Amino acid sequence: MKKILMFAILLLPIFAQNNNIIFSLEGSNLIPLWEFSKRFKSTYGGAFLVGYNEKDWDYFAKFEYFKFDKPNYSQLYLKKKVTISTIDERVYKIPLPNIKHNFEAFGISFNPRYNLVKSDFVNAKIEISAGFINWKYNRDAYDTIKVDTSSVSGVNKFLILESKVPKASQMDWSGFANIGFNADFIITENILFTVSTTYKLIATELWPALSLGMENVSALQMFEIRAGVKIKLE
């Protein structure tokens, strides 16, 4: 399937010979959703698109890159039952302020867009896409997990729960899809300001790290806002 998609994208210039060639350079803000948001805060990315227009349709090959590297520390914590003494057992919510991890991705996709509204000022379109992403996830080793038990009389202030959590890495190719809306604001006949809002789904999973309270994340989901400049060559 990946080879078929690559072949189709390489054929775009041939199909575009009798149509307008379009280039677009776009920046994006990606906001993680659901379980993925428990690991990362929002980040920025970029995309380059090349394609052509035929009647009410635009057809693009899109090349994109983004990297999540800001941990969501408000959601990264370990909830653990700790035995303080033979008669005292408590549940502690332990913050993990030293976690360092990132999710980096490069994607290639086929992006058809259909014109819903056309005017002299703006063209509004529905946007769908499907493709493949080469991604990698890295998490540094975590040295010490400890809990503050100073509220319990007669015990040490800190109790060590884990002396060292090893680092982790994942790499893979995964399928992904986008769906959303696009608007092109016409500056001149050949230059447009383009804005898109899309929902992105990557069909993969991030493994759990239960010693750090990190659950498995299946189907990475995010909301994407893109803006950029589109140039038409006739």
mmCIF file of N, CA and C in Angstrom, residues 8-100:
data_model
loop_
_atom_site.group_PDB
_atom_site.id
_atom_site.type_symbol
_atom_site.label_atom_id
_atom_site.label_comp_id
_atom_site.label_asym_id
_atom_site.label_seq_id
_atom_site.Cartn_x
_atom_site.Cartn_y
_atom_site.Cartn_z
ATOM 1 N N ALA A 8 1.534 6.912 -6.798
ATOM 2 C CA ALA A 8 0.463 7.842 -7.160
ATOM 3 C C ALA A 8 0.911 9.291 -6.999
ATOM 4 N N ILE A 9 1.651 9.569 -5.937
ATOM 5 C CA ILE A 9 2.133 10.928 -5.696
ATOM 6 C C ILE A 9 3.145 11.341 -6.752
ATOM 7 N N LEU A 10 3.999 10.405 -7.157
ATOM 8 C CA LEU A 10 4.994 10.710 -8.189
ATOM 9 C C LEU A 10 4.330 10.961 -9.545
ATOM 10 N N LEU A 11 3.125 10.411 -9.762
ATOM 11 C CA LEU A 11 2.411 10.627 -11.018
ATOM 12 C C LEU A 11 1.659 11.953 -11.077
ATOM 13 N N LEU A 12 1.552 12.650 -9.946
ATOM 14 C CA LEU A 12 0.801 13.918 -9.918
ATOM 15 C C LEU A 12 1.260 14.911 -10.987
ATOM 16 N N PRO A 13 2.587 15.135 -11.185
ATOM 17 C CA PRO A 13 3.004 16.104 -12.215
ATOM 18 C C PRO A 13 2.525 15.734 -13.608
ATOM 19 N N ILE A 14 2.389 14.425 -13.911
ATOM 20 C CA ILE A 14 1.915 14.012 -15.228
ATOM 21 C C ILE A 14 0.450 14.397 -15.410
ATOM 22 N N PHE A 15 -0.379 14.113 -14.394
ATOM 23 C CA PHE A 15 -1.795 14.465 -14.466
ATOM 24 C C PHE A 15 -2.001 15.981 -14.488
ATOM 25 N N ALA A 16 -1.028 16.705 -13.949
ATOM 26 C CA ALA A 16 -1.171 18.156 -13.829
ATOM 27 C C ALA A 16 -0.764 18.914 -15.084
ATOM 28 N N GLN A 17 -0.321 18.233 -16.129
ATOM 29 C CA GLN A 17 0.220 18.911 -17.302
ATOM 30 C C GLN A 17 -0.773 19.882 -17.938
ATOM 31 N N ASN A 18 -2.047 19.527 -17.928
ATOM 32 C CA ASN A 18 -3.062 20.383 -18.554
ATOM 33 C C ASN A 18 -3.878 21.164 -17.526
ATOM 34 N N ASN A 19 -3.354 21.279 -16.311
ATOM 35 C CA ASN A 19 -4.056 21.979 -15.247
ATOM 36 C C ASN A 19 -3.105 22.930 -14.526
ATOM 37 N N ASN A 20 -3.656 23.720 -13.600
ATOM 38 C CA ASN A 20 -2.833 24.644 -12.832
ATOM 39 C C ASN A 20 -1.992 23.875 -11.805
ATOM 40 N N ILE A 21 -0.687 24.137 -11.814
ATOM 41 C CA ILE A 21 0.189 23.582 -10.781
ATOM 42 C C ILE A 21 0.076 24.474 -9.542
ATOM 43 N N ILE A 22 -0.031 23.857 -8.362
ATOM 44 C CA ILE A 22 -0.190 24.604 -7.118
ATOM 45 C C ILE A 22 0.874 24.158 -6.117
ATOM 46 N N PHE A 23 1.533 25.145 -5.502
ATOM 47 C CA PHE A 23 2.464 24.892 -4.413
ATOM 48 C C PHE A 23 1.933 25.564 -3.151
ATOM 49 N N SER A 24 2.139 24.923 -2.015
ATOM 50 C CA SER A 24 1.689 25.517 -0.759
ATOM 51 C C SER A 24 2.708 25.214 0.342
ATOM 52 N N LEU A 25 3.044 26.230 1.109
ATOM 53 C CA LEU A 25 3.936 26.084 2.261
ATOM 54 C C LEU A 25 3.152 26.503 3.498
ATOM 55 N N GLU A 26 3.027 25.584 4.483
ATOM 56 C CA GLU A 26 2.117 25.813 5.604
ATOM 57 C C GLU A 26 2.787 25.483 6.938
ATOM 58 N N GLY A 27 2.462 26.274 7.940
ATOM 59 C CA GLY A 27 2.833 25.979 9.316
ATOM 60 C C GLY A 27 1.608 25.497 10.079
ATOM 61 N N SER A 28 1.822 24.718 11.129
ATOM 62 C CA SER A 28 0.680 24.141 11.828
ATOM 63 C C SER A 28 0.882 24.139 13.335
ATOM 64 N N ASN A 29 -0.241 24.178 14.033
ATOM 65 C CA ASN A 29 -0.295 23.978 15.479
ATOM 66 C C ASN A 29 -1.072 22.691 15.728
ATOM 67 N N LEU A 30 -0.448 21.721 16.393
ATOM 68 C CA LEU A 30 -1.072 20.426 16.629
ATOM 69 C C LEU A 30 -1.373 20.267 18.109
ATOM 70 N N ILE A 31 -2.631 19.964 18.412
ATOM 71 C CA ILE A 31 -3.108 19.860 19.792
ATOM 72 C C ILE A 31 -3.489 18.407 20.061
ATOM 73 N N PRO A 32 -2.755 17.701 20.926
ATOM 74 C CA PRO A 32 -3.079 16.294 21.185
ATOM 75 C C PRO A 32 -4.424 16.141 21.878
ATOM 76 N N LEU A 33 -5.114 15.035 21.585
ATOM 77 C CA LEU A 33 -6.439 14.765 22.142
ATOM 78 C C LEU A 33 -6.433 13.464 22.941
ATOM 79 N N TRP A 34 -7.379 13.361 23.884
ATOM 80 C CA TRP A 34 -7.642 12.156 24.653
ATOM 81 C C TRP A 34 -6.378 11.646 25.340
ATOM 82 N N GLU A 35 -6.082 10.351 25.211
ATOM 83 C CA GLU A 35 -4.965 9.759 25.947
ATOM 84 C C GLU A 35 -3.627 10.351 25.530
ATOM 85 N N PHE A 36 -3.506 10.738 24.259
ATOM 86 C CA PHE A 36 -2.250 11.327 23.784
ATOM 87 C C PHE A 36 -1.953 12.642 24.505
ATOM 88 N N SER A 37 -3.011 13.369 24.895
ATOM 89 C CA SER A 37 -2.823 14.651 25.585
ATOM 90 C C SER A 37 -2.300 14.471 27.005
ATOM 91 N N LYS A 38 -2.375 13.249 27.530
ATOM 92 C CA LYS A 38 -1.837 12.991 28.866
ATOM 93 C C LYS A 38 -0.316 12.872 28.848
ATOM 94 N N ARG A 39 0.240 12.744 27.652
ATOM 95 C CA ARG A 39 1.702 12.654 27.526
ATOM 96 C C ARG A 39 2.344 13.960 27.071
ATOM 97 N N PHE A 40 1.647 14.703 26.181
ATOM 98 C CA PHE A 40 2.276 15.875 25.575
ATOM 99 C C PHE A 40 1.352 17.090 25.561
ATOM 100 N N LYS A 41 1.982 18.259 25.546
ATOM 101 C CA LYS A 41 1.290 19.512 25.250
ATOM 102 C C LYS A 41 1.346 19.752 23.740
ATOM 103 N N SER A 42 0.689 20.809 23.282
ATOM 104 C CA SER A 42 0.636 21.112 21.851
ATOM 105 C C SER A 42 2.013 21.467 21.307
ATOM 106 N N THR A 43 2.150 21.366 19.995
ATOM 107 C CA THR A 43 3.426 21.645 19.354
ATOM 108 C C THR A 43 3.187 22.281 17.985
ATOM 109 N N TYR A 44 4.294 22.568 17.273
ATOM 110 C CA TYR A 44 4.219 23.177 15.947
ATOM 111 C C TYR A 44 4.835 22.238 14.910
ATOM 112 N N GLY A 45 4.391 22.381 13.676
ATOM 113 C CA GLY A 45 4.924 21.583 12.583
ATOM 114 C C GLY A 45 4.885 22.359 11.285
ATOM 115 N N GLY A 46 5.230 21.688 10.216
ATOM 116 C CA GLY A 46 5.236 22.338 8.913
ATOM 117 C C GLY A 46 4.912 21.346 7.809
ATOM 118 N N ALA A 47 4.462 21.870 6.661
ATOM 119 C CA ALA A 47 4.097 21.003 5.539
ATOM 120 C C ALA A 47 4.368 21.714 4.220
ATOM 121 N N PHE A 48 4.744 20.915 3.233
ATOM 122 C CA PHE A 48 4.896 21.381 1.857
ATOM 123 C C PHE A 48 3.961 20.558 0.984
ATOM 124 N N LEU A 49 3.146 21.247 0.162
ATOM 125 C CA LEU A 49 2.181 20.562 -0.706
ATOM 126 C C LEU A 49 2.430 20.947 -2.151
ATOM 127 N N VAL A 50 2.270 19.989 -3.048
ATOM 128 C CA VAL A 50 2.333 20.254 -4.483
ATOM 129 C C VAL A 50 1.188 19.492 -5.138
ATOM 130 N N GLY A 51 0.481 20.163 -6.072
ATOM 131 C CA GLY A 51 -0.649 19.495 -6.702
ATOM 132 C C GLY A 51 -1.198 20.297 -7.858
ATOM 133 N N TYR A 52 -2.457 20.058 -8.166
ATOM 134 C CA TYR A 52 -3.083 20.753 -9.286
ATOM 135 C C TYR A 52 -4.580 20.863 -9.053
ATOM 136 N N ASN A 53 -5.217 21.719 -9.832
ATOM 137 C CA ASN A 53 -6.657 21.962 -9.757
ATOM 138 C C ASN A 53 -7.342 21.425 -11.010
ATOM 139 N N GLU A 54 -8.475 20.763 -10.806
ATOM 140 C CA GLU A 54 -9.287 20.287 -11.929
ATOM 141 C C GLU A 54 -10.751 20.489 -11.576
ATOM 142 N N LYS A 55 -11.375 21.495 -12.209
ATOM 143 C CA LYS A 55 -12.763 21.872 -11.943
ATOM 144 C C LYS A 55 -12.956 22.178 -10.455
ATOM 145 N N ASP A 56 -13.803 21.402 -9.752
ATOM 146 C CA ASP A 56 -14.085 21.685 -8.347
ATOM 147 C C ASP A 56 -13.158 20.945 -7.377
ATOM 148 N N TRP A 57 -12.153 20.273 -7.901
ATOM 149 C CA TRP A 57 -11.258 19.477 -7.057
ATOM 150 C C TRP A 57 -9.828 20.001 -7.092
ATOM 151 N N ASP A 58 -9.168 19.971 -5.940
ATOM 152 C CA ASP A 58 -7.716 20.146 -5.844
ATOM 153 C C ASP A 58 -7.130 18.807 -5.412
ATOM 154 N N TYR A 59 -5.994 18.431 -6.006
ATOM 155 C CA TYR A 59 -5.317 17.187 -5.655
ATOM 156 C C TYR A 59 -3.886 17.514 -5.236
ATOM 157 N N PHE A 60 -3.512 17.099 -4.035
ATOM 158 C CA PHE A 60 -2.196 17.440 -3.501
ATOM 159 C C PHE A 60 -1.448 16.206 -3.020
ATOM 160 N N ALA A 61 -0.136 16.266 -3.157
ATOM 161 C CA ALA A 61 0.768 15.417 -2.386
ATOM 162 C C ALA A 61 1.307 16.289 -1.258
ATOM 163 N N LYS A 62 1.212 15.794 -0.026
ATOM 164 C CA LYS A 62 1.627 16.588 1.128
ATOM 165 C C LYS A 62 2.779 15.891 1.858
ATOM 166 N N PHE A 63 3.788 16.684 2.193
ATOM 167 C CA PHE A 63 4.929 16.209 2.967
ATOM 168 C C PHE A 63 4.959 17.028 4.254
ATOM 169 N N GLU A 64 4.905 16.373 5.399
ATOM 170 C CA GLU A 64 4.786 17.105 6.655
ATOM 171 C C GLU A 64 5.742 16.584 7.718
ATOM 172 N N TYR A 65 6.042 17.468 8.668
ATOM 173 C CA TYR A 65 6.932 17.119 9.779
ATOM 174 C C TYR A 65 6.412 17.796 11.043
ATOM 175 N N PHE A 66 6.474 17.064 12.176
ATOM 176 C CA PHE A 66 6.168 17.666 13.469
ATOM 177 C C PHE A 66 6.858 16.863 14.568
ATOM 178 N N LYS A 67 6.993 17.498 15.711
ATOM 179 C CA LYS A 67 7.666 16.857 16.850
ATOM 180 C C LYS A 67 7.029 17.338 18.148
ATOM 181 N N PHE A 68 6.471 16.408 18.909
ATOM 182 C CA PHE A 68 5.977 16.696 20.255
ATOM 183 C C PHE A 68 7.132 16.483 21.246
ATOM 184 N N ASP A 69 7.519 17.534 21.950
ATOM 185 C CA ASP A 69 8.632 17.404 22.892
ATOM 186 C C ASP A 69 8.399 18.164 24.196
ATOM 187 N N LYS A 70 7.143 18.578 24.435
ATOM 188 C CA LYS A 70 6.804 19.260 25.681
ATOM 189 C C LYS A 70 5.913 18.352 26.524
ATOM 190 N N PRO A 71 6.472 17.693 27.544
ATOM 191 C CA PRO A 71 5.664 16.793 28.377
ATOM 192 C C PRO A 71 4.540 17.547 29.087
ATOM 193 N N ASN A 72 3.395 16.903 29.204
ATOM 194 C CA ASN A 72 2.264 17.477 29.929
ATOM 195 C C ASN A 72 2.373 17.058 31.395
ATOM 196 N N TYR A 73 3.187 17.796 32.150
ATOM 197 C CA TYR A 73 3.507 17.391 33.520
ATOM 198 C C TYR A 73 2.280 17.364 34.431
ATOM 199 N N SER A 74 1.251 18.129 34.106
ATOM 200 C CA SER A 74 0.049 18.123 34.943
ATOM 201 C C SER A 74 -0.671 16.768 34.886
ATOM 202 N N GLN A 75 -0.424 15.997 33.820
ATOM 203 C CA GLN A 75 -1.051 14.681 33.662
ATOM 204 C C GLN A 75 -0.056 13.532 33.859
ATOM 205 N N LEU A 76 1.218 13.861 34.025
ATOM 206 C CA LEU A 76 2.241 12.836 34.197
ATOM 207 C C LEU A 76 2.540 12.672 35.681
ATOM 208 N N TYR A 77 1.907 11.705 36.274
ATOM 209 C CA TYR A 77 2.121 11.431 37.693
ATOM 210 C C TYR A 77 1.846 9.949 37.950
ATOM 211 N N LEU A 78 2.342 9.479 39.066
ATOM 212 C CA LEU A 78 2.161 8.087 39.460
ATOM 213 C C LEU A 78 1.252 8.020 40.672
ATOM 214 N N LYS A 79 0.175 7.265 40.555
ATOM 215 C CA LYS A 79 -0.747 7.080 41.671
ATOM 216 C C LYS A 79 -0.459 5.707 42.275
ATOM 217 N N LYS A 80 -0.007 5.692 43.518
ATOM 218 C CA LYS A 80 0.465 4.435 44.085
ATOM 219 C C LYS A 80 0.079 4.306 45.551
ATOM 220 N N LYS A 81 -0.316 3.083 45.930
ATOM 221 C CA LYS A 81 -0.609 2.778 47.329
ATOM 222 C C LYS A 81 0.701 2.439 48.037
ATOM 223 N N VAL A 82 0.985 3.157 49.106
ATOM 224 C CA VAL A 82 2.261 3.012 49.815
ATOM 225 C C VAL A 82 1.998 2.586 51.258
ATOM 226 N N THR A 83 2.697 1.548 51.694
ATOM 227 C CA THR A 83 2.602 1.093 53.075
ATOM 228 C C THR A 83 3.646 1.835 53.901
ATOM 229 N N ILE A 84 3.184 2.684 54.814
ATOM 230 C CA ILE A 84 4.095 3.490 55.635
ATOM 231 C C ILE A 84 4.537 2.704 56.861
ATOM 232 N N SER A 85 3.611 2.020 57.458
ATOM 233 C CA SER A 85 3.909 1.189 58.617
ATOM 234 C C SER A 85 2.948 -0.001 58.583
ATOM 235 N N THR A 86 3.024 -0.840 59.573
ATOM 236 C CA THR A 86 2.172 -2.039 59.589
ATOM 237 C C THR A 86 0.692 -1.705 59.694
ATOM 238 N N ILE A 87 0.396 -0.488 60.138
ATOM 239 C CA ILE A 87 -1.017 -0.109 60.306
ATOM 240 C C ILE A 87 -1.414 1.101 59.467
ATOM 241 N N ASP A 88 -0.495 1.594 58.661
ATOM 242 C CA ASP A 88 -0.771 2.821 57.898
ATOM 243 C C ASP A 88 -0.458 2.595 56.417
ATOM 244 N N GLU A 89 -1.499 2.617 55.568
ATOM 245 C CA GLU A 89 -1.349 2.465 54.119
ATOM 246 C C GLU A 89 -2.097 3.607 53.444
ATOM 247 N N ARG A 90 -1.411 4.321 52.566
ATOM 248 C CA ARG A 90 -1.996 5.504 51.941
ATOM 249 C C ARG A 90 -1.759 5.488 50.437
ATOM 250 N N VAL A 91 -2.659 6.180 49.692
ATOM 251 C CA VAL A 91 -2.504 6.345 48.250
ATOM 252 C C VAL A 91 -1.910 7.727 47.998
ATOM 253 N N TYR A 92 -0.763 7.747 47.298
ATOM 254 C CA TYR A 92 -0.067 8.999 47.005
ATOM 255 C C TYR A 92 -0.134 9.295 45.511
ATOM 256 N N LYS A 93 -0.294 10.561 45.181
ATOM 257 C CA LYS A 93 -0.203 11.044 43.802
ATOM 258 C C LYS A 93 1.178 11.687 43.662
ATOM 259 N N ILE A 94 2.077 11.008 42.962
ATOM 260 C CA ILE A 94 3.487 11.391 42.937
ATOM 261 C C ILE A 94 3.804 12.104 41.622
ATOM 262 N N PRO A 95 4.173 13.374 41.650
ATOM 263 C CA PRO A 95 4.539 14.080 40.415
ATOM 264 C C PRO A 95 5.840 13.528 39.832
ATOM 265 N N LEU A 96 5.981 13.656 38.524
ATOM 266 C CA LEU A 96 7.171 13.161 37.817
ATOM 267 C C LEU A 96 7.773 14.301 37.001
ATOM 268 N N PRO A 97 8.409 15.271 37.671
ATOM 269 C CA PRO A 97 8.859 16.492 36.984
ATOM 270 C C PRO A 97 10.082 16.314 36.093
ATOM 271 N N ASN A 98 10.711 15.142 36.140
ATOM 272 C CA ASN A 98 11.948 14.963 35.376
ATOM 273 C C ASN A 98 11.781 14.088 34.140
ATOM 274 N N ILE A 99 10.549 13.765 33.778
ATOM 275 C CA ILE A 99 10.339 12.976 32.555
ATOM 276 C C ILE A 99 10.723 13.801 31.326
ATOM 277 N N LYS A 100 11.522 13.180 30.457
ATOM 278 C CA LYS A 100 11.892 13.778 29.180
ATOM 279 C C LYS A 100 11.552 12.778 28.079
#
